[in-house]
């Protein structure tokens, strides 16, 4: 009983001591003056030199920022009561200078359905843009402005075939209308596939964790040497904001498609000159590959001897079934079309066919298809 009383006394003494100290500190706080007429700025601590990677990032932004543009798409509307025509901003996006002739590269979805386009350069001058051409299946478009060459700063072109997961990348664009914004990250995956606005698959897409937000679309993705390695085109995000997964069309595809758009106004596809069965029919027939339905007269396919499918009175005579292009397997008409687009019009490819149960190879020269 005595021991218990002793412990209770010690606890009470401890509580009283704590309360005394707290009260004393509170008293001292209120005794200090709230204002000091002699207050001066604190001395600045020297930070030392910037780290090498910081200097590299700064240099990349300084060199690349003058090449990045702000694109405004404007739509024309008619008042349903007065019938007056008026213009409204439809959306904004990014792009970059391709050459000294004033050509600007951006995403197709940035400028799709626009009635008028404006391009604002890094020097804040705004120029009316005209459409050179588009490749909707690759989500790419080329614009032209009449800015003098001295205002135009094309980006250096890099490589996408030798990219490695983990290497640093830099995205510059105009997210949410905030121009000249830099985000950094790494290549987080390679060989991804995304769908263009047309539903076609874009292959070998670069995945990055550099923040890509609405408005970044069409802007450049750069490597640590400041070279273009991709065109930022999409994000994966349930909320619409950056969630750490962005996608860019690889520069190898961009550098292949953009010159074609500039020379032809559109991306002319290489083809065979045949019509093909859809996936459902080939699956119903249990075929591996894509079935040739018709061979168009006067085409490369007819010259190479490809055979189409014919309907006899009581049965169907199957035509050639294309299974591979230069040894690369194709499973349906979509994968065949994607495979052929790796080549140029005029190239000769070797088709692996199944004809009347036998596997054969036929050489066909690719021709321009609408």
Short mmCIF file of C-alpha atoms in Angstrom, two decimals:
data_model
loop_
_atom_site.label_atom_id
_atom_site.label_comp_id
_atom_site.label_asym_id
_atom_site.label_seq_id
_atom_site.Cartn_x
_atom_site.Cartn_y
_atom_site.Cartn_z
CA UNK A 1 0.00 0.00 0.00
CA UNK A 2 2.88 2.36 0.86
CA UNK A 3 4.61 1.54 -2.44
CA UNK A 4 1.44 2.38 -4.37
CA UNK A 5 1.12 5.75 -2.63
CA UNK A 6 4.77 6.52 -3.42
CA UNK A 7 4.28 5.80 -7.12
CA UNK A 8 1.15 7.99 -7.21
CA UNK A 9 3.09 10.84 -5.66
CA UNK A 10 5.88 10.53 -8.24
CA UNK A 11 3.34 10.56 -11.11
CA UNK A 12 1.66 13.68 -9.75
CA UNK A 13 5.02 15.36 -9.36
CA UNK A 14 5.95 14.51 -12.97
CA UNK A 15 2.67 15.93 -14.29
CA UNK A 16 3.14 19.12 -12.30
CA UNK A 17 6.70 19.49 -13.62
CA UNK A 18 5.55 19.06 -17.24
CA UNK A 19 2.79 21.62 -16.77
CA UNK A 20 5.25 24.04 -15.21
CA UNK A 21 7.71 23.73 -18.11
CA UNK A 22 4.93 24.13 -20.69
CA UNK A 23 3.59 27.19 -18.94
CA UNK A 24 7.05 28.72 -18.75
CA UNK A 25 7.69 28.19 -22.45
CA UNK A 26 4.28 29.69 -23.30
CA UNK A 27 5.03 32.66 -21.09
CA UNK A 28 8.41 33.18 -22.79
CA UNK A 29 6.77 33.03 -26.22
CA UNK A 30 4.33 35.81 -25.48
CA UNK A 31 7.07 37.90 -23.88
CA UNK A 32 8.90 38.06 -27.26
CA UNK A 33 7.99 41.07 -29.44
CA UNK A 34 5.91 40.27 -32.53
CA UNK A 35 7.51 43.01 -34.61
CA UNK A 36 11.17 43.93 -35.01
CA UNK A 37 11.89 47.26 -36.78
CA UNK A 38 15.45 46.11 -37.40
CA UNK A 39 14.51 42.97 -39.37
CA UNK A 40 16.65 42.40 -42.46
CA UNK A 41 16.77 39.67 -45.13
CA UNK A 42 18.67 36.58 -44.11
CA UNK A 43 22.02 35.98 -45.78
CA UNK A 44 21.96 33.75 -48.85
CA UNK A 45 23.84 30.47 -48.71
CA UNK A 46 25.90 29.71 -51.80
CA UNK A 47 24.55 26.57 -53.51
CA UNK A 48 27.61 25.69 -55.53
CA UNK A 49 27.60 24.50 -59.14
CA UNK A 50 24.59 22.83 -60.71
CA UNK A 51 24.83 19.07 -61.10
CA UNK A 52 25.84 17.74 -64.52
CA UNK A 53 22.40 16.26 -65.21
CA UNK A 54 20.73 19.55 -64.28
CA UNK A 55 22.98 21.45 -66.67
CA UNK A 56 22.15 18.93 -69.39
CA UNK A 57 18.40 19.33 -68.83
CA UNK A 58 18.69 23.13 -68.92
CA UNK A 59 20.70 22.97 -72.13
CA UNK A 60 18.19 20.63 -73.78
CA UNK A 61 15.30 22.95 -72.93
CA UNK A 62 17.12 26.07 -74.11
CA UNK A 63 17.99 24.47 -77.43
CA UNK A 64 14.67 22.74 -78.09
CA UNK A 65 12.12 25.24 -76.74
CA UNK A 66 12.42 27.59 -79.76
CA UNK A 67 11.35 24.67 -81.97
CA UNK A 68 8.12 23.91 -80.08
CA UNK A 69 4.92 25.65 -81.18
CA UNK A 70 1.44 26.21 -79.80
CA UNK A 71 -1.41 25.20 -82.10
CA UNK A 72 -4.93 26.60 -81.87
CA UNK A 73 -7.71 24.99 -83.89
CA UNK A 74 -10.72 27.16 -84.59
CA UNK A 75 -14.15 25.94 -85.64
CA UNK A 76 -16.81 27.87 -87.55
CA UNK A 77 -20.35 27.82 -86.17
CA UNK A 78 -23.61 29.36 -87.35
CA UNK A 79 -26.10 30.94 -84.97
CA UNK A 80 -29.34 29.00 -85.35
CA UNK A 81 -31.45 32.14 -84.89
CA UNK A 82 -29.55 34.90 -86.73
CA UNK A 83 -27.70 32.52 -89.12
CA UNK A 84 -24.58 34.62 -88.54
CA UNK A 85 -21.28 32.75 -88.84
CA UNK A 86 -18.85 33.03 -85.94
CA UNK A 87 -15.61 31.36 -84.87
CA UNK A 88 -14.87 29.59 -81.60
CA UNK A 89 -11.65 28.00 -80.31
CA UNK A 90 -12.04 24.28 -80.75
CA UNK A 91 -8.92 23.11 -78.95
CA UNK A 92 -5.21 23.55 -78.48
CA UNK A 93 -2.18 21.35 -78.82
CA UNK A 94 1.52 21.31 -79.48
CA UNK A 95 3.75 20.83 -82.48
CA UNK A 96 7.29 21.46 -83.60
CA UNK A 97 9.18 23.01 -86.49
CA UNK A 98 10.17 20.40 -89.07
CA UNK A 99 12.17 22.52 -91.54
CA UNK A 100 13.14 26.03 -92.55
CA UNK A 101 10.32 26.08 -95.13
CA UNK A 102 7.81 26.60 -92.30
CA UNK A 103 6.43 23.09 -92.04
CA UNK A 104 5.05 22.12 -88.63
CA UNK A 105 4.46 18.55 -87.44
CA UNK A 106 1.71 17.72 -84.97
CA UNK A 107 -0.88 15.04 -84.22
CA UNK A 108 -3.78 14.52 -86.60
CA UNK A 109 -6.25 14.54 -83.72
CA UNK A 110 -5.06 18.02 -82.72
CA UNK A 111 -6.20 19.58 -86.00
CA UNK A 112 -8.98 17.20 -87.12
CA UNK A 113 -12.21 18.97 -88.11
CA UNK A 114 -10.73 22.44 -87.59
CA UNK A 115 -11.98 25.22 -89.88
CA UNK A 116 -8.94 27.40 -89.28
CA UNK A 117 -5.55 26.84 -87.66
CA UNK A 118 -3.10 29.17 -85.96
CA UNK A 119 0.48 28.44 -84.94
CA UNK A 120 2.20 30.48 -82.23
CA UNK A 121 5.98 30.28 -82.26
CA UNK A 122 8.19 30.45 -79.19
CA UNK A 123 8.81 34.16 -79.91
CA UNK A 124 5.05 34.76 -79.36
CA UNK A 125 4.31 35.59 -82.98
CA UNK A 126 1.16 33.94 -84.36
CA UNK A 127 0.82 32.72 -87.92
CA UNK A 128 -2.06 31.42 -90.00
CA UNK A 129 -1.45 27.78 -90.87
CA UNK A 130 -2.55 25.80 -93.89
CA UNK A 131 -2.82 22.03 -93.97
CA UNK A 132 -0.18 20.27 -96.06
CA UNK A 133 -1.53 16.79 -95.47
CA UNK A 134 -2.40 14.15 -92.90
CA UNK A 135 -1.82 10.50 -92.04
CA UNK A 136 -4.73 9.71 -89.70
CA UNK A 137 -3.68 6.06 -89.32
CA UNK A 138 -0.40 7.30 -87.81
CA UNK A 139 -1.98 10.28 -85.97
CA UNK A 140 0.32 12.67 -87.80
CA UNK A 141 -0.32 15.92 -89.67
CA UNK A 142 1.83 18.54 -91.35
CA UNK A 143 0.98 22.26 -91.40
CA UNK A 144 2.68 25.17 -93.19
CA UNK A 145 3.19 28.73 -92.01
CA UNK A 146 4.71 31.70 -93.84
CA UNK A 147 7.17 32.65 -91.09
CA UNK A 148 10.63 33.73 -92.29
CA UNK A 149 13.40 31.17 -92.00
CA UNK A 150 15.14 33.20 -89.31
CA UNK A 151 12.24 32.55 -86.92
CA UNK A 152 12.22 28.79 -87.56
CA UNK A 153 14.35 26.36 -85.59
CA UNK A 154 13.98 22.73 -86.74
CA UNK A 155 14.67 19.98 -84.22
CA UNK A 156 17.54 17.57 -84.67
CA UNK A 157 16.30 14.11 -85.68
CA UNK A 158 17.29 11.14 -83.53
CA UNK A 159 16.73 7.38 -83.64
CA UNK A 160 14.03 5.20 -82.13
CA UNK A 161 15.29 1.79 -83.23
CA UNK A 162 18.03 1.66 -80.59
CA UNK A 163 16.14 3.11 -77.61
CA UNK A 164 16.47 1.30 -74.31
CA UNK A 165 14.08 1.07 -71.39
CA UNK A 166 15.38 3.33 -68.62
CA UNK A 167 17.07 5.99 -70.71
CA UNK A 168 16.11 9.60 -69.96
CA UNK A 169 13.59 11.45 -72.09
CA UNK A 170 12.22 14.99 -72.13
CA UNK A 171 8.81 16.21 -73.29
CA UNK A 172 8.12 19.83 -74.21
CA UNK A 173 4.62 21.06 -74.95
CA UNK A 174 1.70 23.23 -73.94
CA UNK A 175 -0.39 21.27 -71.40
CA UNK A 176 -3.64 23.00 -70.41
CA UNK A 177 -2.56 26.02 -72.49
CA UNK A 178 0.59 26.57 -70.41
CA UNK A 179 3.18 27.00 -73.13
CA UNK A 180 6.82 25.93 -73.06
CA UNK A 181 6.41 23.32 -70.31
CA UNK A 182 9.17 20.76 -69.76
CA UNK A 183 8.65 17.37 -68.15
CA UNK A 184 11.25 14.66 -67.68
CA UNK A 185 11.19 10.91 -67.26
CA UNK A 186 12.45 7.71 -68.78
CA UNK A 187 11.51 5.29 -71.51
CA UNK A 188 9.32 2.97 -69.46
CA UNK A 189 8.51 0.44 -72.20
CA UNK A 190 9.02 -0.18 -75.92
CA UNK A 191 7.03 -1.91 -78.63
CA UNK A 192 3.63 -0.80 -77.35
CA UNK A 193 0.56 -0.59 -79.58
CA UNK A 194 -2.15 2.07 -79.47
CA UNK A 195 -5.13 2.82 -81.68
CA UNK A 196 -5.25 5.89 -83.90
CA UNK A 197 -8.48 7.87 -84.25
CA UNK A 198 -9.26 5.74 -87.31
CA UNK A 199 -9.10 2.55 -85.25
CA UNK A 200 -5.92 1.40 -86.97
CA UNK A 201 -3.10 0.13 -84.79
CA UNK A 202 0.08 2.20 -84.42
CA UNK A 203 2.94 -0.22 -83.76
CA UNK A 204 6.22 0.08 -81.87
CA UNK A 205 5.02 3.04 -79.82
CA UNK A 206 7.31 4.45 -77.11
CA UNK A 207 5.93 4.40 -73.55
CA UNK A 208 7.24 7.02 -71.12
CA UNK A 209 6.56 8.18 -67.57
CA UNK A 210 7.36 11.81 -68.46
CA UNK A 211 4.16 13.71 -67.64
CA UNK A 212 2.06 14.14 -70.79
CA UNK A 213 -1.18 16.06 -70.26
CA UNK A 214 -3.92 17.40 -72.53
CA UNK A 215 -2.23 20.00 -74.72
CA UNK A 216 1.04 18.07 -74.92
CA UNK A 217 -0.27 16.15 -77.93
CA UNK A 218 1.84 16.76 -81.01
CA UNK A 219 4.85 17.97 -79.05
CA UNK A 220 8.30 16.40 -79.22
CA UNK A 221 9.79 13.68 -77.07
CA UNK A 222 13.57 14.18 -76.88
CA UNK A 223 16.53 12.06 -75.82
CA UNK A 224 19.37 13.28 -73.59
CA UNK A 225 21.15 14.65 -76.66
CA UNK A 226 18.16 16.89 -77.41
CA UNK A 227 17.20 14.93 -80.54
CA UNK A 228 13.64 14.12 -81.57
CA UNK A 229 12.81 10.48 -80.79
CA UNK A 230 9.01 10.61 -80.83
CA UNK A 231 5.83 12.66 -81.13
CA UNK A 232 3.74 12.67 -77.96
CA UNK A 233 0.34 11.41 -78.94
CA UNK A 234 -1.65 9.91 -76.07
CA UNK A 235 -1.89 9.26 -72.36
CA UNK A 236 -3.38 6.41 -70.40
CA UNK A 237 -5.47 7.99 -67.67
CA UNK A 238 -8.98 7.34 -66.31
CA UNK A 239 -9.12 10.97 -65.10
CA UNK A 240 -7.78 12.66 -68.24
CA UNK A 241 -4.62 13.89 -66.52
CA UNK A 242 -1.17 12.40 -66.52
CA UNK A 243 -1.02 9.09 -64.67
CA UNK A 244 2.58 8.28 -65.47
CA UNK A 245 1.87 6.45 -68.73
CA UNK A 246 2.28 8.38 -71.96
CA UNK A 247 2.83 7.27 -75.54
CA UNK A 248 4.78 8.70 -78.46
CA UNK A 249 4.87 7.78 -82.14
CA UNK A 250 8.51 6.74 -82.76
CA UNK A 251 10.68 9.07 -84.82
CA UNK A 252 11.50 6.27 -87.27
CA UNK A 253 7.83 6.24 -88.29
CA UNK A 254 7.60 10.04 -88.21
CA UNK A 255 10.66 10.44 -90.44
CA UNK A 256 9.17 7.93 -92.89
CA UNK A 257 5.65 9.38 -93.01
CA UNK A 258 6.24 13.15 -92.89
CA UNK A 259 8.26 13.34 -96.16
CA UNK A 260 5.51 11.36 -97.89
CA UNK A 261 2.88 13.81 -96.61
CA UNK A 262 4.99 16.75 -97.79
CA UNK A 263 5.53 15.25 -101.26
CA UNK A 264 2.09 13.74 -101.82
CA UNK A 265 -0.29 15.50 -99.41
CA UNK A 266 -1.20 12.17 -97.84
CA UNK A 267 0.22 8.79 -96.99
CA UNK A 268 -0.11 6.62 -100.10
CA UNK A 269 -0.22 2.98 -99.05
CA UNK A 270 1.66 0.27 -100.87
CA UNK A 271 -0.62 -2.60 -101.79
CA UNK A 272 -1.07 -5.71 -103.88
CA UNK A 273 -4.20 -4.94 -105.89
CA UNK A 274 -6.50 -7.50 -104.25
CA UNK A 275 -9.59 -7.51 -102.05
CA UNK A 276 -9.37 -9.64 -98.93
CA UNK A 277 -11.78 -11.53 -96.72
CA UNK A 278 -12.52 -10.21 -93.25
CA UNK A 279 -11.40 -12.01 -90.11
CA UNK A 280 -14.80 -13.51 -89.43
CA UNK A 281 -14.92 -15.31 -92.79
CA UNK A 282 -11.40 -16.70 -92.50
CA UNK A 283 -12.18 -17.93 -88.98
CA UNK A 284 -15.39 -19.60 -90.19
CA UNK A 285 -13.42 -21.34 -92.93
CA UNK A 286 -10.71 -22.37 -90.47
CA UNK A 287 -7.96 -20.66 -92.46
CA UNK A 288 -4.58 -19.48 -91.13
CA UNK A 289 -3.82 -16.20 -92.84
CA UNK A 290 -5.92 -13.92 -95.02
CA UNK A 291 -7.98 -15.10 -97.96
CA UNK A 292 -7.82 -13.38 -101.36
CA UNK A 293 -11.36 -12.75 -102.59
CA UNK A 294 -10.69 -10.86 -105.82
CA UNK A 295 -7.65 -9.93 -107.89
CA UNK A 296 -8.10 -6.54 -109.54
CA UNK A 297 -7.42 -6.43 -113.29
CA UNK A 298 -4.14 -4.90 -114.41
CA UNK A 299 -2.60 -4.91 -110.94
CA UNK A 300 0.67 -6.32 -109.68
CA UNK A 301 -1.23 -9.19 -108.09
CA UNK A 302 -2.70 -10.21 -111.44
CA UNK A 303 0.71 -10.00 -113.09
CA UNK A 304 2.18 -12.20 -110.34
CA UNK A 305 -0.55 -14.79 -110.85
CA UNK A 306 -2.41 -14.49 -107.56
CA UNK A 307 -5.76 -16.26 -107.55
CA UNK A 308 -9.04 -15.01 -106.13
CA UNK A 309 -11.99 -16.94 -104.71
CA UNK A 310 -14.71 -18.09 -107.09
CA UNK A 311 -18.24 -19.25 -106.47
CA UNK A 312 -19.16 -22.39 -108.39
CA UNK A 313 -22.70 -23.63 -108.73
CA UNK A 314 -22.62 -25.82 -105.65
CA UNK A 315 -19.43 -24.93 -103.84
CA UNK A 316 -16.80 -22.25 -103.15
CA UNK A 317 -13.35 -22.50 -104.71
CA UNK A 318 -10.98 -20.76 -102.35
CA UNK A 319 -8.34 -18.43 -103.68
CA UNK A 320 -4.85 -17.94 -102.34
CA UNK A 321 -4.41 -17.61 -98.58
CA UNK A 322 -1.60 -15.21 -97.73
CA UNK A 323 0.27 -16.35 -94.63
CA UNK A 324 3.49 -14.29 -94.60
CA UNK A 325 5.27 -11.32 -96.17
CA UNK A 326 9.03 -11.79 -96.51
CA UNK A 327 8.82 -14.47 -93.86
CA UNK A 328 6.80 -12.38 -91.35
CA UNK A 329 3.51 -14.03 -90.44
CA UNK A 330 0.18 -12.28 -91.05
CA UNK A 331 -3.08 -13.38 -89.45
CA UNK A 332 -5.71 -11.22 -91.17
CA UNK A 333 -6.21 -8.35 -93.61
CA UNK A 334 -5.28 -5.75 -90.98
CA UNK A 335 -1.95 -7.34 -90.11
CA UNK A 336 -1.23 -7.83 -93.84
CA UNK A 337 -1.87 -4.15 -94.50
CA UNK A 338 0.34 -3.17 -91.56
CA UNK A 339 3.10 -5.43 -92.82
CA UNK A 340 2.98 -4.05 -96.37
CA UNK A 341 3.23 -0.50 -95.03
CA UNK A 342 6.74 -1.28 -93.85
CA UNK A 343 7.73 -1.04 -97.51
CA UNK A 344 7.66 1.55 -100.26
CA UNK A 345 5.60 1.62 -103.44
CA UNK A 346 7.70 -0.19 -106.07
CA UNK A 347 9.34 -2.60 -103.61
CA UNK A 348 9.07 -6.30 -104.37
CA UNK A 349 7.94 -8.57 -101.54
CA UNK A 350 7.83 -12.35 -101.27
CA UNK A 351 4.41 -13.71 -100.30
CA UNK A 352 3.97 -17.11 -98.70
CA UNK A 353 0.67 -18.55 -99.95
CA UNK A 354 -1.42 -21.62 -99.46
CA UNK A 355 -2.91 -22.61 -102.84
CA UNK A 356 -4.98 -25.78 -103.22
CA UNK A 357 -3.41 -27.20 -100.07
CA UNK A 358 0.21 -26.55 -101.09
CA UNK A 359 2.50 -23.83 -99.72
CA UNK A 360 4.19 -21.71 -102.38
CA UNK A 361 6.03 -18.40 -102.62
CA UNK A 362 5.23 -15.62 -105.08
CA UNK A 363 7.08 -12.33 -105.68
CA UNK A 364 4.84 -9.27 -106.07
CA UNK A 365 5.78 -5.65 -106.72
CA UNK A 366 3.89 -3.24 -104.47
CA UNK A 367 1.85 -0.51 -106.09
CA UNK A 368 0.14 2.66 -104.87
CA UNK A 369 -3.29 2.12 -103.38
CA UNK A 370 -5.95 4.73 -102.57
#
